PDB file of C-alpha atoms in Angstrom:
ATOM      1  CA  PHE A  19      54.536  86.075 178.933  1.00 88.00           C
ATOM      2  CA  ALA A  20      54.560  84.946 182.545  1.00 90.00           C
ATOM      3  CA  SER A  21      53.537  81.387 183.458  1.00 93.00           C
ATOM      4  CA  ASP A  22      50.028  82.664 184.233  1.00 97.00           C
ATOM      5  CA  GLY A  23      49.727  84.244 180.764  1.00 95.00           C
ATOM      6  CA  THR A  24      50.397  87.830 181.845  1.00 96.00           C
ATOM      7  CA  PHE A  25      52.142  89.860 179.135  1.00 94.00           C
ATOM      8  CA  ILE A  26      55.647  90.955 180.167  1.00 91.00           C
ATOM      9  CA  LYS A  27      57.321  92.496 177.128  1.00 91.00           C
ATOM     10  CA  SER A  28      58.203  92.161 173.461  1.00 91.00           C
ATOM     11  CA  TRP A  29      61.033  93.373 171.290  1.00 91.00           C
ATOM     12  CA  GLY A  30      62.134  93.471 167.665  1.00 92.00           C
ATOM     13  CA  GLN A  31      60.670  94.557 164.373  1.00 93.00           C
ATOM     14  CA  THR A  32      60.708  93.518 160.740  1.00 95.00           C
ATOM     15  CA  GLY A  33      64.061  93.985 159.067  1.00 96.00           C
ATOM     16  CA  TYR A  34      67.591  92.759 158.469  1.00 97.00           C
ATOM     17  CA  GLY A  35      69.633  94.326 161.285  1.00 96.00           C
ATOM     18  CA  PRO A  36      70.410  93.158 164.817  1.00 96.00           C
ATOM     19  CA  GLY A  37      67.171  92.668 166.752  1.00 95.00           C
ATOM     20  CA  GLU A  38      65.131  92.701 163.547  1.00 95.00           C
ATOM     21  CA  PHE A  39      63.441  89.658 162.033  1.00 96.00           C
ATOM     22  CA  ARG A  40      62.012  88.523 158.713  1.00 94.00           C
ATOM     23  CA  ALA A  41      60.696  85.095 159.651  1.00 88.00           C
ATOM     24  CA  LEU A  42      60.959  84.422 163.348  1.00 90.00           C
ATOM     25  CA  HIS A  43      60.427  80.681 163.250  1.00 90.00           C
ATOM     26  CA  THR A  44      61.696  79.218 166.533  1.00 94.00           C
ATOM     27  CA  ILE A  45      62.851  80.248 169.996  1.00 96.00           C
ATOM     28  CA  ALA A  46      64.648  78.581 172.928  1.00 97.00           C
ATOM     29  CA  ILE A  47      66.233  79.599 176.223  1.00 96.00           C
ATOM     30  CA  ASP A  48      69.437  78.018 177.514  1.00 96.00           C
ATOM     31  CA  ASN A  49      70.291  77.041 181.095  1.00 94.00           C
ATOM     32  CA  HIS A  50      71.823  80.492 181.676  1.00 94.00           C
ATOM     33  CA  GLY A  51      68.758  82.440 180.503  1.00 95.00           C
ATOM     34  CA  LYS A  52      70.097  83.421 177.082  1.00 97.00           C
ATOM     35  CA  VAL A  53      67.367  83.584 174.393  1.00 97.00           C
ATOM     36  CA  TYR A  54      68.007  82.025 170.958  1.00 98.00           C
ATOM     37  CA  VAL A  55      65.760  83.184 168.128  1.00 97.00           C
ATOM     38  CA  GLY A  56      65.687  81.398 164.776  1.00 96.00           C
ATOM     39  CA  ASP A  57      65.356  84.174 162.189  1.00 96.00           C
ATOM     40  CA  ARG A  58      64.862  81.849 159.223  1.00 94.00           C
ATOM     41  CA  SER A  59      64.511  84.275 156.309  1.00 94.00           C
ATOM     42  CA  ASN A  60      67.610  86.148 157.476  1.00 96.00           C
ATOM     43  CA  SER A  61      69.507  82.807 157.714  1.00 95.00           C
ATOM     44  CA  ARG A  62      70.642  83.284 161.301  1.00 97.00           C
ATOM     45  CA  VAL A  63      70.149  82.653 164.988  1.00 98.00           C
ATOM     46  CA  GLN A  64      70.066  85.828 167.060  1.00 98.00           C
ATOM     47  CA  LEU A  65      70.994  85.757 170.754  1.00 98.00           C
ATOM     48  CA  PHE A  66      69.476  88.039 173.400  1.00 97.00           C
ATOM     49  CA  ASP A  67      69.382  88.396 177.141  1.00 97.00           C
ATOM     50  CA  GLN A  68      65.961  88.109 178.787  1.00 92.00           C
ATOM     51  CA  ASP A  69      65.502  91.884 178.686  1.00 93.00           C
ATOM     52  CA  GLY A  70      65.688  91.763 174.880  1.00 94.00           C
ATOM     53  CA  GLU A  71      69.190  93.203 174.608  1.00 96.00           C
ATOM     54  CA  PHE A  72      70.931  91.928 171.472  1.00 97.00           C
ATOM     55  CA  LEU A  73      74.025  89.842 172.281  1.00 98.00           C
ATOM     56  CA  SER A  74      75.186  88.168 169.093  1.00 97.00           C
ATOM     57  CA  VAL A  75      74.244  86.676 165.745  1.00 98.00           C
ATOM     58  CA  TRP A  76      75.228  83.205 164.539  1.00 98.00           C
ATOM     59  CA  THR A  77      74.977  82.361 160.841  1.00 96.00           C
ATOM     60  CA  GLN A  78      76.536  78.870 160.932  1.00 97.00           C
ATOM     61  CA  PHE A  79      73.166  77.114 161.335  1.00 96.00           C
ATOM     62  CA  GLY A  80      71.687  77.794 157.904  1.00 94.00           C
ATOM     63  CA  ARG A  81      68.036  78.841 157.866  1.00 94.00           C
ATOM     64  CA  PRO A  82      66.791  77.764 161.326  1.00 96.00           C
ATOM     65  CA  SER A  83      63.396  76.109 161.545  1.00 94.00           C
ATOM     66  CA  GLY A  84      63.683  74.534 164.998  1.00 95.00           C
ATOM     67  CA  ILE A  85      65.919  74.953 168.054  1.00 97.00           C
ATOM     68  CA  PHE A  86      66.382  72.722 171.087  1.00 97.00           C
ATOM     69  CA  ILE A  87      68.865  73.108 173.949  1.00 98.00           C
ATOM     70  CA  ASP A  88      69.570  70.120 176.177  1.00 96.00           C
ATOM     71  CA  ASP A  89      70.632  69.980 179.828  1.00 94.00           C
ATOM     72  CA  ASN A  90      74.303  69.784 178.763  1.00 94.00           C
ATOM     73  CA  ASP A  91      74.165  73.148 176.954  1.00 95.00           C
ATOM     74  CA  MET A  92      74.144  71.546 173.531  1.00 97.00           C
ATOM     75  CA  LEU A  93      72.246  73.455 170.868  1.00 98.00           C
ATOM     76  CA  TYR A  94      70.364  71.577 168.117  1.00 97.00           C
ATOM     77  CA  VAL A  95      69.180  73.616 165.126  1.00 97.00           C
ATOM     78  CA  THR A  96      67.162  72.286 162.197  1.00 94.00           C
ATOM     79  CA  ASP A  97      67.400  73.793 158.730  1.00 92.00           C
ATOM     80  CA  SER A  98      64.555  72.828 156.419  1.00 86.00           C
ATOM     81  CA  SER A  99      64.862  75.481 153.744  1.00 86.00           C
ATOM     82  CA  SER A 100      68.477  76.112 152.697  1.00 85.00           C
ATOM     83  CA  THR A 101      68.998  75.605 148.993  1.00 83.00           C
ATOM     84  CA  GLN A 102      71.604  76.838 146.551  1.00 85.00           C
ATOM     85  CA  ARG A 103      69.157  79.633 145.697  1.00 89.00           C
ATOM     86  CA  THR A 104      68.027  80.640 149.206  1.00 87.00           C
ATOM     87  CA  ASN A 105      71.231  80.041 151.189  1.00 89.00           C
ATOM     88  CA  PRO A 106      74.197  78.910 149.057  1.00 89.00           C
ATOM     89  CA  GLY A 107      76.738  76.691 150.789  1.00 90.00           C
ATOM     90  CA  TYR A 108      74.308  75.203 153.322  1.00 90.00           C
ATOM     91  CA  ASP A 109      72.512  71.868 153.273  1.00 88.00           C
ATOM     92  CA  GLU A 110      69.278  71.029 155.033  1.00 88.00           C
ATOM     93  CA  GLY A 111      69.534  69.014 158.231  1.00 90.00           C
ATOM     94  CA  ILE A 112      70.333  69.286 161.934  1.00 94.00           C
ATOM     95  CA  ARG A 113      73.420  71.101 163.223  1.00 96.00           C
ATOM     96  CA  VAL A 114      74.692  70.571 166.768  1.00 97.00           C
ATOM     97  CA  ALA A 115      76.911  72.978 168.723  1.00 98.00           C
ATOM     98  CA  SER A 116      77.712  74.066 172.257  1.00 97.00           C
ATOM     99  CA  VAL A 117      75.863  77.163 173.473  1.00 97.00           C
ATOM    100  CA  HIS A 118      79.216  78.391 174.807  1.00 96.00           C
ATOM    101  CA  ASP A 119      80.880  78.955 171.433  1.00 96.00           C
ATOM    102  CA  GLY A 120      78.355  78.014 168.716  1.00 97.00           C
ATOM    103  CA  LYS A 121      80.901  75.834 166.897  1.00 98.00           C
ATOM    104  CA  VAL A 122      79.075  73.171 164.892  1.00 97.00           C
ATOM    105  CA  THR A 123      80.428  69.751 165.866  1.00 97.00           C
ATOM    106  CA  LEU A 124      77.856  67.504 164.196  1.00 96.00           C
ATOM    107  CA  PHE A 125      75.701  67.715 161.079  1.00 95.00           C
ATOM    108  CA  LEU A 126      72.872  65.275 160.355  1.00 92.00           C
ATOM    109  CA  ASP A 127      71.787  65.496 156.737  1.00 87.00           C
ATOM    110  CA  ASP A 128      68.044  65.825 156.129  1.00 79.00           C
ATOM    111  CA  PRO A 129      66.905  62.449 154.781  1.00 70.00           C
ATOM    112  CA  HIS A 130      64.105  63.888 152.632  1.00 70.00           C
ATOM    113  CA  GLU A 131      64.898  65.236 149.174  1.00 70.00           C
ATOM    114  CA  ASP A 132      62.700  68.291 149.750  1.00 65.00           C
ATOM    115  CA  GLY A 133      64.248  69.207 153.114  1.00 63.00           C
ATOM    116  CA  THR A 134      61.397  68.890 155.547  1.00 76.00           C
ATOM    117  CA  GLN A 135      63.089  68.716 158.940  1.00 78.00           C
ATOM    118  CA  GLU A 136      61.318  71.414 160.952  1.00 87.00           C
ATOM    119  CA  GLY A 137      61.448  70.577 164.656  1.00 90.00           C
ATOM    120  CA  VAL A 138      63.986  68.893 166.896  1.00 94.00           C
ATOM    121  CA  VAL A 139      64.092  67.480 170.432  1.00 94.00           C
ATOM    122  CA  VAL A 140      66.598  65.304 172.278  1.00 96.00           C
ATOM    123  CA  ASP A 141      65.845  62.743 174.976  1.00 95.00           C
ATOM    124  CA  LYS A 142      67.874  62.047 178.147  1.00 93.00           C
ATOM    125  CA  GLN A 143      69.775  59.255 176.366  1.00 93.00           C
ATOM    126  CA  GLY A 144      70.980  61.657 173.668  1.00 93.00           C
ATOM    127  CA  ASN A 145      68.724  60.374 170.901  1.00 95.00           C
ATOM    128  CA  ILE A 146      67.785  63.148 168.494  1.00 94.00           C
ATOM    129  CA  TYR A 147      64.270  63.357 167.054  1.00 92.00           C
ATOM    130  CA  GLY A 148      63.616  65.433 163.950  1.00 89.00           C
ATOM    131  CA  SER A 149      60.088  66.138 162.800  1.00 87.00           C
ATOM    132  CA  LEU A 150      59.606  65.876 159.069  1.00 78.00           C
ATOM    133  CA  THR A 151      56.660  67.818 157.696  1.00 78.00           C
ATOM    134  CA  ALA A 152      56.700  65.923 154.393  1.00 72.00           C
ATOM    135  CA  GLY A 153      55.006  62.637 155.175  1.00 69.00           C
ATOM    136  CA  MET A 154      54.238  63.904 158.686  1.00 77.00           C
ATOM    137  CA  ALA A 155      56.903  61.700 160.239  1.00 79.00           C
ATOM    138  CA  LEU A 156      59.280  61.674 163.170  1.00 83.00           C
ATOM    139  CA  ARG A 157      62.829  60.472 162.566  1.00 85.00           C
ATOM    140  CA  LYS A 158      65.014  59.157 165.390  1.00 89.00           C
ATOM    141  CA  TYR A 159      68.801  59.529 165.240  1.00 89.00           C
ATOM    142  CA  VAL A 160      70.760  57.262 167.585  1.00 91.00           C
ATOM    143  CA  LEU A 161      74.340  58.417 168.029  1.00 86.00           C
ATOM    144  CA  LYS A 162      76.942  55.823 169.016  1.00 77.00           C
TER     145      LYS A 162
END
């Protein structure tokens, strides 16, 4: 949609392949115009250009529930639903990577036993805020 609400375009369909989604749960655009789509039920982040052309798929973020990209091209992805049954080998929490290579450089474990970290934002000082749906709370992470 345009800033005035005018429809521009859409893309994708239900499925498992590139450009297909099962639970599109979050979306963000980086400083270079690349679109990041959290495809939670397919346990991946899909990358597109702004015309909807598929660029890449990243599976290192678990089952993405929230995405935030800061002014320094750092990507923050929350995972609130990975379990040994739904996504073996992944824990719930926040993963941080550069948009340039997607390499995870920081993992913040979800503090709630039921994995409730859904959203994420970062302030200008680098403090990370994760929204926890269980208990309807906001958790602040201060990195030193």
